[in-house]
Short mmCIF file of C-alpha atoms in Angstrom, two decimals:
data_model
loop_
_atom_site.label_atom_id
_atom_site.label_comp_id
_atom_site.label_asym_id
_atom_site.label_seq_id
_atom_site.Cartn_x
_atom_site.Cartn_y
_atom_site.Cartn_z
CA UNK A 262 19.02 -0.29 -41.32
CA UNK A 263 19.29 -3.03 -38.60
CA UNK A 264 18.21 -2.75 -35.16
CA UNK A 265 20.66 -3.56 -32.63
CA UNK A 266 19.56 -5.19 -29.05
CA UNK A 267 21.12 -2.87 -27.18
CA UNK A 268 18.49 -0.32 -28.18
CA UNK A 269 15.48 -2.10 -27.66
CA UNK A 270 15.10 -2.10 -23.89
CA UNK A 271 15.19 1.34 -24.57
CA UNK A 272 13.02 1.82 -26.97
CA UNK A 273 10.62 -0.71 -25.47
CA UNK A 274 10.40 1.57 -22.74
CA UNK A 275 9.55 4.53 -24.50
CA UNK A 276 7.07 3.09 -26.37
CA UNK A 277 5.44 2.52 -23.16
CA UNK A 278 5.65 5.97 -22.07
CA UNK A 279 3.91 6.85 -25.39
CA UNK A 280 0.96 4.42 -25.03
CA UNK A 281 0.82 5.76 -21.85
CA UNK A 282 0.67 9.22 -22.39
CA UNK A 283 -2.04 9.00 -25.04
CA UNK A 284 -4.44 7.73 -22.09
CA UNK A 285 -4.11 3.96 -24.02
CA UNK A 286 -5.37 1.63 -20.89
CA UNK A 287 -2.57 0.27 -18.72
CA UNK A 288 -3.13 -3.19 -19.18
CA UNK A 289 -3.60 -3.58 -22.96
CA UNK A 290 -0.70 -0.68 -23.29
CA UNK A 291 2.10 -3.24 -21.58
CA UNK A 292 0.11 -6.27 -23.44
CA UNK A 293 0.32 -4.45 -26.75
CA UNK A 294 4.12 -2.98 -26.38
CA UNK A 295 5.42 -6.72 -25.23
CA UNK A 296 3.96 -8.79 -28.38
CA UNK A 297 5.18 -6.00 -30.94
CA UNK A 298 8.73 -5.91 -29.43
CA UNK A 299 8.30 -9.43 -28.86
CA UNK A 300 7.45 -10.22 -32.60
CA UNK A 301 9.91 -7.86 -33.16
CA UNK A 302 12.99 -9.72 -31.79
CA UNK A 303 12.09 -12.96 -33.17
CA UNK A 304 12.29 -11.25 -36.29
CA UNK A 305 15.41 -10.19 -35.96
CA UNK A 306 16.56 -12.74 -34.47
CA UNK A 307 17.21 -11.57 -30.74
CA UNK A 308 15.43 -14.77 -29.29
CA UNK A 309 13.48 -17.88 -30.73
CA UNK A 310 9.90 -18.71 -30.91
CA UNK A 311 10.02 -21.10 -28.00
CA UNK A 312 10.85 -17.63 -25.65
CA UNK A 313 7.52 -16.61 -26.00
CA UNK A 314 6.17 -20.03 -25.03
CA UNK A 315 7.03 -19.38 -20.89
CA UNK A 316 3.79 -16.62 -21.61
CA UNK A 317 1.20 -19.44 -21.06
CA UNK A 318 2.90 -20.76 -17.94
CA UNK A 319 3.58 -17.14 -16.38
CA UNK A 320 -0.51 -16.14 -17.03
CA UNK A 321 -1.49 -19.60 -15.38
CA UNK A 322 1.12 -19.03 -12.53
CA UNK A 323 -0.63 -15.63 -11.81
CA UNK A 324 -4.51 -16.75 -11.99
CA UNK A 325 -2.83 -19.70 -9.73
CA UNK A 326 -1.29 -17.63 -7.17
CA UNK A 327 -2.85 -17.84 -3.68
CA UNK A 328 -1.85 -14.97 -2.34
CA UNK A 329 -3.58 -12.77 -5.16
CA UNK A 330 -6.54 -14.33 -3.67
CA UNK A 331 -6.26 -11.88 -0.72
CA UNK A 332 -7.14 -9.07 -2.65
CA UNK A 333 -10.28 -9.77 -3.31
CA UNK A 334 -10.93 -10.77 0.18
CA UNK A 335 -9.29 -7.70 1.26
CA UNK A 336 -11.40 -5.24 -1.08
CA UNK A 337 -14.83 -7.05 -0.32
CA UNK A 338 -14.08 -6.37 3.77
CA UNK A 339 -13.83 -2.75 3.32
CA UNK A 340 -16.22 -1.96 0.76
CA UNK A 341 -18.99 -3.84 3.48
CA UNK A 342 -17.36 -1.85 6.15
CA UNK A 343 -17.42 1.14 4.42
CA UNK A 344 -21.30 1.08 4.04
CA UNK A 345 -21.56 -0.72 8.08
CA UNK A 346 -22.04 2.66 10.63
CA UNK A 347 -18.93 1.69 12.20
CA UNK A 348 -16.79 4.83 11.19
CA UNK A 349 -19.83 6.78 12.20
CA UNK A 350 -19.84 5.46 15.44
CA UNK A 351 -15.88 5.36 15.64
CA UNK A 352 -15.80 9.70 14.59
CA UNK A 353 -18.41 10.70 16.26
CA UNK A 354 -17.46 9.02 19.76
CA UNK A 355 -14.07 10.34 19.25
CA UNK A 356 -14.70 13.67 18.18
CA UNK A 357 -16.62 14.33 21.56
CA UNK A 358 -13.80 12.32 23.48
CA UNK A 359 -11.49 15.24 22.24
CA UNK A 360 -13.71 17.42 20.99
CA UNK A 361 -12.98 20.12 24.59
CA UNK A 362 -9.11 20.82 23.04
CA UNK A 363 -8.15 22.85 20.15
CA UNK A 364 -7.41 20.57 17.16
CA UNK A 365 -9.71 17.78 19.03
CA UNK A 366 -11.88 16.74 15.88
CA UNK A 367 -8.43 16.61 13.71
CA UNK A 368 -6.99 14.30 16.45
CA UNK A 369 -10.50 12.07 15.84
CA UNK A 370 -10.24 12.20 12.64
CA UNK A 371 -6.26 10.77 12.65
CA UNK A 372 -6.89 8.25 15.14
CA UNK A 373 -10.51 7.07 13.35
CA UNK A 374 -8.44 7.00 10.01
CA UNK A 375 -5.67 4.72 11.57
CA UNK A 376 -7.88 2.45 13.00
CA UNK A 377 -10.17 2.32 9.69
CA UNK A 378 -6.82 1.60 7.45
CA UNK A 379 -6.23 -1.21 9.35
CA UNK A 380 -9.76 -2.45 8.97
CA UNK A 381 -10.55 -1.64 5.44
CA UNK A 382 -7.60 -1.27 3.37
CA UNK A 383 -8.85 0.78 1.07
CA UNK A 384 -8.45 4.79 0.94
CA UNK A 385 -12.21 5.15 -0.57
CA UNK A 386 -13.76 3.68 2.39
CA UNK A 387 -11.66 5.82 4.77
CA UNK A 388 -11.78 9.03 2.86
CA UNK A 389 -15.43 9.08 2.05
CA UNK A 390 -16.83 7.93 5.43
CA UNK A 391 -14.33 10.70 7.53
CA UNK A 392 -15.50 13.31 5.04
CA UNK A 393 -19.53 12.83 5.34
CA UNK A 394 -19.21 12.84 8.74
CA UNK A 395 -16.35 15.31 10.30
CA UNK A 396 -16.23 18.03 7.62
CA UNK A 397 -20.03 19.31 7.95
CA UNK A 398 -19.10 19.54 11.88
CA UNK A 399 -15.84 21.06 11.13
CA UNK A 400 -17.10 23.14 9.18
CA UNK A 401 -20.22 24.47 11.36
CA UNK A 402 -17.86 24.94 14.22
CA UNK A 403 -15.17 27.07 12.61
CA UNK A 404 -12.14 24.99 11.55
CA UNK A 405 -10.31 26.35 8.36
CA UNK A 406 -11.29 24.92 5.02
CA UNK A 407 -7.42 23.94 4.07
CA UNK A 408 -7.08 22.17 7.32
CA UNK A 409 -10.00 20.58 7.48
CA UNK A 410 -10.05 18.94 3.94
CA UNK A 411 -6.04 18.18 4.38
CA UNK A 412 -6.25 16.32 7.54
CA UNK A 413 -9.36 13.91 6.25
CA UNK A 414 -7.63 13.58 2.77
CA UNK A 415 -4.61 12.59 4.32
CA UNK A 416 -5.60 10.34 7.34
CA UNK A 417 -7.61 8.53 4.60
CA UNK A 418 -3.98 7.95 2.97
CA UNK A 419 -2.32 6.45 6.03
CA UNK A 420 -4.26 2.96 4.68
CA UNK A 421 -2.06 2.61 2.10
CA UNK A 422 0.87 2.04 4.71
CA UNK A 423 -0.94 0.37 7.66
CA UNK A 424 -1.71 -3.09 7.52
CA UNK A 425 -3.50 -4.92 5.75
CA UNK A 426 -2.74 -2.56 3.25
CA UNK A 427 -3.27 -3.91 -0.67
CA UNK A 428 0.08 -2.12 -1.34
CA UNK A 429 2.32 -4.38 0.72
CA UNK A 430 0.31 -7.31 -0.95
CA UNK A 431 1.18 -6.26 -4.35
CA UNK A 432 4.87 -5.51 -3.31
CA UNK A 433 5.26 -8.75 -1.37
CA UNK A 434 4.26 -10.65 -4.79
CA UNK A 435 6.58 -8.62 -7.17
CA UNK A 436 9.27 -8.80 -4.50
CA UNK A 437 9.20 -12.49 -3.75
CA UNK A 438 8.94 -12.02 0.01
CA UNK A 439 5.96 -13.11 2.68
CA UNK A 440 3.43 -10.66 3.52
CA UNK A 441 3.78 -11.29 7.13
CA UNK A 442 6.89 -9.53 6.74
CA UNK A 443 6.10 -6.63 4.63
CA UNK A 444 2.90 -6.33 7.45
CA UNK A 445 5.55 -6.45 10.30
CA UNK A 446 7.97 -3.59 8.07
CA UNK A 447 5.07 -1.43 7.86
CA UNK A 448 4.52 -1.36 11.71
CA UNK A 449 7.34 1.15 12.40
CA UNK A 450 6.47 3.71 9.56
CA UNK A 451 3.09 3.52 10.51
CA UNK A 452 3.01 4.68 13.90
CA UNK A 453 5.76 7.47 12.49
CA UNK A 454 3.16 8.39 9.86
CA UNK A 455 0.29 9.00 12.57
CA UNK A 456 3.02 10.90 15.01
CA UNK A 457 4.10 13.69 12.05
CA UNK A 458 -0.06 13.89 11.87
CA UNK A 459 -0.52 14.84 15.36
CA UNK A 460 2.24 16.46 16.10
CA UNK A 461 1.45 19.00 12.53
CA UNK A 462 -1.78 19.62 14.06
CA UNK A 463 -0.20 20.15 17.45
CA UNK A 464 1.99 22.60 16.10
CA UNK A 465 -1.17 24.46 14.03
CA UNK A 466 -3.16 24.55 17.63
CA UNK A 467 -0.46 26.14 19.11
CA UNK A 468 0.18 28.63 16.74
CA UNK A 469 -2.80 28.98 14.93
CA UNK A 470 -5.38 27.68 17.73
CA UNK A 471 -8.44 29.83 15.89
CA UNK A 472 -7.59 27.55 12.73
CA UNK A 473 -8.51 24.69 14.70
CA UNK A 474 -11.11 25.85 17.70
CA UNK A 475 -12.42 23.31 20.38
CA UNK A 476 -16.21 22.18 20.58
CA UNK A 477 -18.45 24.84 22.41
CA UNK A 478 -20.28 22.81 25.22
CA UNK A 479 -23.72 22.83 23.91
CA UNK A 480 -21.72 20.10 20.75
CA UNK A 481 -20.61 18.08 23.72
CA UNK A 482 -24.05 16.22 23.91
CA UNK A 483 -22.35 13.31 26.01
CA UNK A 484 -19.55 13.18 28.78
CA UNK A 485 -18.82 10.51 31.51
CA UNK A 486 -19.46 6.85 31.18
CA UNK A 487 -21.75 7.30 28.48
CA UNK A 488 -19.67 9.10 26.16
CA UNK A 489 -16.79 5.78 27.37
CA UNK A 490 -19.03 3.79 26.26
CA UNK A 491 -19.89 5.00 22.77
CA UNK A 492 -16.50 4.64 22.40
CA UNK A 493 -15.72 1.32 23.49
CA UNK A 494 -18.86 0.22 21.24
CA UNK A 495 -16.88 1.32 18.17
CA UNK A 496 -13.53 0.31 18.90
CA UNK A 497 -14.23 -3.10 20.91
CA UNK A 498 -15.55 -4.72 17.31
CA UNK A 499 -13.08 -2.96 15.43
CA UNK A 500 -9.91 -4.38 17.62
CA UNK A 501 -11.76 -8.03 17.53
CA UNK A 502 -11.35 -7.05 13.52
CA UNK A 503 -8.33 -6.13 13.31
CA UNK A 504 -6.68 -9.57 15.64
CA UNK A 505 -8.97 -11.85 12.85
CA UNK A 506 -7.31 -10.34 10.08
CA UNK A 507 -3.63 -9.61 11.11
CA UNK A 508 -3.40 -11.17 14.58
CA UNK A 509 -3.59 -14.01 12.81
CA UNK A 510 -0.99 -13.76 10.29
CA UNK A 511 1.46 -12.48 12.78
CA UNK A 512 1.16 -15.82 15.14
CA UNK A 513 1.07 -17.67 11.93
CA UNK A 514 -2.08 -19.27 12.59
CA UNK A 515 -3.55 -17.59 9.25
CA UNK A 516 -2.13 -16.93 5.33
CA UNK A 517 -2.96 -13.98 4.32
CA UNK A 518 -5.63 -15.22 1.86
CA UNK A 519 -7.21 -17.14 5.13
CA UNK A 520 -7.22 -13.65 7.25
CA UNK A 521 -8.79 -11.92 4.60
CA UNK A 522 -11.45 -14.60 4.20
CA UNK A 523 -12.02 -14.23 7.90
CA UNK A 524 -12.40 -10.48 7.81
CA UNK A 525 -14.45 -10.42 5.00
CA UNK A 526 -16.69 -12.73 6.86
CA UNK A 527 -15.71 -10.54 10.64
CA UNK A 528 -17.10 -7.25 8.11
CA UNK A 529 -20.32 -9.19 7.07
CA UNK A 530 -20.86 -10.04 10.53
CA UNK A 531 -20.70 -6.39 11.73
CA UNK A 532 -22.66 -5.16 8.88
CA UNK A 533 -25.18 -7.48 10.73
CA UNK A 534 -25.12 -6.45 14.56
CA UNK A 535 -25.10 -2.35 13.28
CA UNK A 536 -28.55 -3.34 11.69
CA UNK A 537 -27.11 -2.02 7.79
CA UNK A 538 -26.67 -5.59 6.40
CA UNK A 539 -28.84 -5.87 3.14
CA UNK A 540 -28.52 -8.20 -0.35
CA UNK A 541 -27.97 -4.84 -1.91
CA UNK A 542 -25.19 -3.51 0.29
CA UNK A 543 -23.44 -7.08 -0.60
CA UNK A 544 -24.56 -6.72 -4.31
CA UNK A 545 -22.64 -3.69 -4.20
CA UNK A 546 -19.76 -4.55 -2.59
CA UNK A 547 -19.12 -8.14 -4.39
CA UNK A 548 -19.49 -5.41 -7.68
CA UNK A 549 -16.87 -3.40 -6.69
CA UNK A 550 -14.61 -6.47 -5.69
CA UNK A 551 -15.31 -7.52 -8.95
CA UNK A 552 -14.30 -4.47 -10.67
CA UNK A 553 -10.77 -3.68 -8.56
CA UNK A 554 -9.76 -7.60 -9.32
CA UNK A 555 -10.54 -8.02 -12.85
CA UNK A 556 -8.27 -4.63 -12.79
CA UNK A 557 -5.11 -6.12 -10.92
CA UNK A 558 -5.61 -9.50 -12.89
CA UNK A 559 -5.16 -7.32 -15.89
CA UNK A 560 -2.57 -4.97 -15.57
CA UNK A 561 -0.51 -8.11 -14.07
CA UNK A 562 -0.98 -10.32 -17.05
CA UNK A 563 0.01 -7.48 -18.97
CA UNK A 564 2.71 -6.49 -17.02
CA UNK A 565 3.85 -9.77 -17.82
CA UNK A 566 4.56 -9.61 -21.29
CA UNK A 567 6.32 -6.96 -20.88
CA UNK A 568 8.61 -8.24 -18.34
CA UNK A 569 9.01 -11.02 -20.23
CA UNK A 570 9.73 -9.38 -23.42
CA UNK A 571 12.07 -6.67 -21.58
CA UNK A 572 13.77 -9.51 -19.92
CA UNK A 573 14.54 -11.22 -23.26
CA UNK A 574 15.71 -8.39 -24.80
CA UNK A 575 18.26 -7.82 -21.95
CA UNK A 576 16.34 -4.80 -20.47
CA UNK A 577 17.00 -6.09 -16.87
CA UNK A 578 20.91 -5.18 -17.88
CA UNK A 579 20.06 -2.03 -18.99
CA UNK A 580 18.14 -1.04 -16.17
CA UNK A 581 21.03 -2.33 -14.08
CA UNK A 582 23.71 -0.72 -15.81
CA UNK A 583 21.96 2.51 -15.62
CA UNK A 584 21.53 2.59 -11.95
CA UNK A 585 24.30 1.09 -10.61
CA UNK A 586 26.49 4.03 -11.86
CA UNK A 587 24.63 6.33 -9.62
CA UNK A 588 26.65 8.38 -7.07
CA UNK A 589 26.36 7.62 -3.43
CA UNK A 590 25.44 3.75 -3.48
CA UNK A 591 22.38 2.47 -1.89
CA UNK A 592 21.70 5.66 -0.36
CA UNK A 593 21.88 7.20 -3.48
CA UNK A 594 19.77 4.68 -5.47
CA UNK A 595 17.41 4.78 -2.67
CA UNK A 596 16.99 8.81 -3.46
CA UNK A 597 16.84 8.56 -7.09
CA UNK A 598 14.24 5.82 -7.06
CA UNK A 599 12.18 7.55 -4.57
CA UNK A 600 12.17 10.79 -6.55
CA UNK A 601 10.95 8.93 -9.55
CA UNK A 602 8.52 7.25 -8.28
CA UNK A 603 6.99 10.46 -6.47
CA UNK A 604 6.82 11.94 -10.10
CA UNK A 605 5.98 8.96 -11.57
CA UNK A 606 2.66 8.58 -9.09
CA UNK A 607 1.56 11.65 -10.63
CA UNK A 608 0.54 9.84 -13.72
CA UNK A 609 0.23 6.06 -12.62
CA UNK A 610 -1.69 3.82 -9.82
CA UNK A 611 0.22 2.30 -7.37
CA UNK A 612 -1.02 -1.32 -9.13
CA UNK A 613 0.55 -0.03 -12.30
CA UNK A 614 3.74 1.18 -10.33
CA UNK A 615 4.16 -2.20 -8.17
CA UNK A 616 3.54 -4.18 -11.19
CA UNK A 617 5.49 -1.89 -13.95
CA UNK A 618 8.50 -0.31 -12.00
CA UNK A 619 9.28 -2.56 -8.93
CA UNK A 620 9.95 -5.75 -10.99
CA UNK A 621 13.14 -3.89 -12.97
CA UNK A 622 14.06 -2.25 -9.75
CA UNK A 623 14.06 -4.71 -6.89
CA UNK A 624 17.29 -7.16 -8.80
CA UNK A 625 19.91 -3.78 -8.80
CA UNK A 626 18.37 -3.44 -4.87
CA UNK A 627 19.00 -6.92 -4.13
CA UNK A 628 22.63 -6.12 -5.55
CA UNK A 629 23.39 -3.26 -3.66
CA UNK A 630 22.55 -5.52 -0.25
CA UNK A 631 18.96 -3.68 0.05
CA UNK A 632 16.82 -5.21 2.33
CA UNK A 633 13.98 -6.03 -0.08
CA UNK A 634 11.33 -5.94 3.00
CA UNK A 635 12.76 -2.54 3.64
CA UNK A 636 12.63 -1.57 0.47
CA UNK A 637 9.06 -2.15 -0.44
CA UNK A 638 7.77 -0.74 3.05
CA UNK A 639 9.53 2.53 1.36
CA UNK A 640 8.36 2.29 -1.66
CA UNK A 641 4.66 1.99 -0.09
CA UNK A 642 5.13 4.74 1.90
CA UNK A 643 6.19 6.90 -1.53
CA UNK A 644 3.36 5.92 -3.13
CA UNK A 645 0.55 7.24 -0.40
CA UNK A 646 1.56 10.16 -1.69
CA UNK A 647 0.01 9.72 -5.32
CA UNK A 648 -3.44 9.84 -3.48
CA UNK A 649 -2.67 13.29 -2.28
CA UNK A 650 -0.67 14.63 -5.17
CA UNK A 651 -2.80 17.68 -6.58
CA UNK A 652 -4.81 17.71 -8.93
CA UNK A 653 -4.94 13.82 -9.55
CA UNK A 654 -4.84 12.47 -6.00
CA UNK A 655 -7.94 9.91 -5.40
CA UNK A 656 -8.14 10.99 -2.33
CA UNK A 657 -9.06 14.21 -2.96
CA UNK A 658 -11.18 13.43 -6.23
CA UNK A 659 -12.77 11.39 -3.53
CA UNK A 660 -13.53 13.98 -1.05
CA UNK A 661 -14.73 16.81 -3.66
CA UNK A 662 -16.87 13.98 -4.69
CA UNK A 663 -18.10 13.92 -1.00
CA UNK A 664 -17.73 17.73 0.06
CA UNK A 665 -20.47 20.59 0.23
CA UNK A 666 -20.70 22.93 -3.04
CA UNK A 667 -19.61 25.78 -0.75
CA UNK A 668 -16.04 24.40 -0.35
CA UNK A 669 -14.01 24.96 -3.07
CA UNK A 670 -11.47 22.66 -4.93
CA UNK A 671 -8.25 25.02 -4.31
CA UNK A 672 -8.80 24.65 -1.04
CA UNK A 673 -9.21 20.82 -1.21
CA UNK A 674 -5.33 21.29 -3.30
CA UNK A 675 -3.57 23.80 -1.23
CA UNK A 676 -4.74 21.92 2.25
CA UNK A 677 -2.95 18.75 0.55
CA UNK A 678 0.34 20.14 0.31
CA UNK A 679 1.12 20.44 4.26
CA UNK A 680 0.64 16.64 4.30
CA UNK A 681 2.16 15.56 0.96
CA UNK A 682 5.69 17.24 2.67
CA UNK A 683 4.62 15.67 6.04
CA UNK A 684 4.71 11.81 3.80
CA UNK A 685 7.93 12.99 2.20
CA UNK A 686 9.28 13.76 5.76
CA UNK A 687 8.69 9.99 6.31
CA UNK A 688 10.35 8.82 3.11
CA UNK A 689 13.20 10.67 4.42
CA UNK A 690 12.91 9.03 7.71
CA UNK A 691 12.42 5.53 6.75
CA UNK A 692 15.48 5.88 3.87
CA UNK A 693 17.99 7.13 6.50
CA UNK A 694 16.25 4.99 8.88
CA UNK A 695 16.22 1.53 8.26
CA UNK A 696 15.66 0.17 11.76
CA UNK A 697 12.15 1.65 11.97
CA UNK A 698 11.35 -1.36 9.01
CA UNK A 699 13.75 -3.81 10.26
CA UNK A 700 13.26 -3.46 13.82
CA UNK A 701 9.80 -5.19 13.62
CA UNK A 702 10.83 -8.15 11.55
CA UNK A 703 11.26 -11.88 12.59
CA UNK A 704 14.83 -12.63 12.56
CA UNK A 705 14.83 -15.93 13.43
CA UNK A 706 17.61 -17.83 14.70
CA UNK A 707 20.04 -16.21 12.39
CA UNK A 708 21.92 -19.23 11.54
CA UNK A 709 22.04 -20.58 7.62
CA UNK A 710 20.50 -24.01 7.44
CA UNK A 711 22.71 -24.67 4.94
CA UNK A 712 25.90 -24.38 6.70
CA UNK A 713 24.74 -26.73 9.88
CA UNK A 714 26.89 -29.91 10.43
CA UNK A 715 24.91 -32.78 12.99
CA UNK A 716 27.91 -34.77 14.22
CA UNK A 717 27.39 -38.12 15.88
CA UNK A 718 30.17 -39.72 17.52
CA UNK A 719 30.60 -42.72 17.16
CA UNK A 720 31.17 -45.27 20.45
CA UNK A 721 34.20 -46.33 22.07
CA UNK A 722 34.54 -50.34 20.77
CA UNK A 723 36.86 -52.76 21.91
CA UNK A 724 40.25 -53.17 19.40
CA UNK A 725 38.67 -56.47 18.60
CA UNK A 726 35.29 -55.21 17.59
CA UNK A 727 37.29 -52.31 15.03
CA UNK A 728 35.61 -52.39 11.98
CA UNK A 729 37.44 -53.71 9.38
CA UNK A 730 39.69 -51.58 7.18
CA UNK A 731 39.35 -52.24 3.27
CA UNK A 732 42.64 -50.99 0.90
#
């Protein structure tokens, strides 16, 4: 019995699924399944030897790559900032700004989380740090369990969407576009993702105002100009972060790999003026850099034998084929894909989705005349929702990991769900949407390069002076 190459994209893919399911590590799983199919199809002839020679030049590409610099960068800043006092400082002034209205320390906690995602880029930092400090209080002054362990889980989430998210990195690699541009998508769904936050807690203090009471007086320790202040003192260093690290990149005075290398720097620096620098808080840190980019430098060199392999084998067809039949167009691919992926992030990272999935999915949305910026944004904004999907959601291993004894883990689940619809809402939003991506991208000029013509007439010379005519 032959093989025939039509079925080995297939079954490529399934083996994958199988490694994967047996709890086989990511990275050697795509490694391993690429070199047998690979030595496979030489075998029978599908492609020659030389094929697998481009493997060298694609793992020296990667470890070459500039822009995968940035993630290092980007994982040292938060894991300094995460150990700093400044989202102490940030909750705690912001829970007594609002702390007088019903829902006030969920409002804190939404705001704090926004303005932490787009300081830390990581959901660990933002997670753990909200949950040590806002659920004791909210806890001590009444607020339900579900809502209280929902809104930190998922206002630790909104990093993954908010720049300078690791996501939009990853995506802006595997989808061959800047990461200026996937920053500038993510604007619009950001600010929609903190909106559908306040307004569900709105809604609950209206409705359900004992779920979410106000601080008695005697927790309102300072009001006035003192209580501005605190305020100021948290967010003043934490805007001058946030213009060093995207500010830059936005006027184009900065890569991305140079912003990061300033915030890591900006993060070192506050570390300093809070008084919490110490060699072993940067020990630590630098260790779990270490450990999250030895990870990504894995899974994408062995993401790439697979993709190599699947390539030669004609799996990008197959893929292709498949999808291109679906029902409704790009809408409708745009719906399937999202629905996989949601089920998909049950199981999977969001490294091992960007660097498994988006690679056979971004040519058939380049086909359909998918904005590929567009496109990522909405993939990034599916896959928040694997951090809150129960019961494998980091986020809310994170915060059990964090939480008193007395709260229990079905009410860390069931106070996920609200939000995990609340993220789909915005899928839905930024699908039907577009314009909330687009709007916030650099057009340019809008004219091709290609097609411009520079015409120079030429003067008006005397009959005598023609130039001469050759036959």
């Amino acid at each position: 019995m032959t093989l025939d190459m039509d079925v080995m994209a297939p079954l490529m893919f399934g083996g994958l699924v199988v490694f994967l399911l047996i709890g086989f590590p990511v990275a050697f799983s795509l490694a391993a399944t690429g070199l047998f199919f690979g030595f496979l199809s030489i075998e029978l002839g599908f492609f020659t030897p030389a094929y697998l020679g481009n493997l060298p030049l694609r793992v020296f590409g990667i470890v070459q790559n500039d822009l995968l610099l940035s993630i290092p960068f980007f994982t040292l800043m938060g894991a300094i900032l995460e150990r700093c006092g400044l989202a102490e400082d940030l909750l705690e002034g912001t829970g007594q700004l609002f702390g007088k209205i019903p829902g006030g320390l969920a409002y804190a906690v939404i705001l704090v989380g926004a303005v932490l995602g787009a300081i830390t880029g990581t959901v660990a930092a933002s997670v753990i740090a909200m949950g040590m400090i806002s659920l004791p209080i909210m806890m001590r002054y009444g607020y339900d369990m579900r809502i209280a362990t929902g809104v930190i889980a998922a206002s630790g989430t909104i990093t993954q969407v908010i720049p300078p998210s690791l996501v939009l990195i990853v995506l802006g690699d595997q989808l061959g576009k800047s990461v200026g541009d996937m920053y500038a998508g993510a604007i619009g769904p950001s600010i929609l993702q903190v909106l559908l936050f306040i307004l569900f807690i709105a809604g609950v203090s209206i409705f359900a105002p004992h779920k979410v009471p106000p601080l008695p007086d005697e927790a309102l320790s300072q009001r006035g100009w003192p209580l501005i202040w605190r305020v100021a003192k948290g967010m003043v260093p934490s805007i001058v972060l946030i213009f060093l690290v995207l500010g830059t990149i936005f006027l184009g005075l900065a890569t991305p790999t140079e912003a990061g290398a300033m915030g890591a720097v900006g993060a070192i620096g506050l570390a300093w003026v809070n008084g919490r620098f110490t060699w072993p808080l940067l020990r630590q840190a630098m260790e779990n850099t270490m450990r999250i980019t030895a990870m990504v430098i894995f899974i994408l060199i062995g993401a790439t034998v697979f993709s190599l392999v699947f390539q030669g084998v004609d799996g990008s067809l197959w893929i292709e084929h498949m999808l291109m039949k679906l029902p409704g167009g790009a809408t409708g691919f745009l719906i399937a894909v999202n629905i996989f992926i949601f089920f998909l992030a049950f199981f999977l990272d969001f490294f091992e989705i960007a660097f498994i999935v988006i690679p056979l999915l971004a040519p058939v949305a380049a086909k359909l005349g998918i904005d590929l910026v567009w496109f990522g944004v909405l993939i990034c904004v599916n896959m928040q929702t694997s951090f809150m999907h129960p019961p494998f959601g980091f986020a809310l291993f994170y915060l059990r990991g964090i939480a008193p004894k007395e709260v229990r883990s079905s009410d860390i689940y069931w106070g996920a769900v609200p939000w995990v619809f609340l993220q789909l809402v915005l899928v839905a939003i930024v699908i039907f949407w577009p314009q909330s991506v687009t709007y916030w991208i650099d057009k340019g000029t809008g004219v091709d390069p290609s097609t411009v013509r520079i015409e120079v007439p030429l003067p008006d010379l005397p009959e005598d002076d023609a130039p001469p005519v050759f036959r």
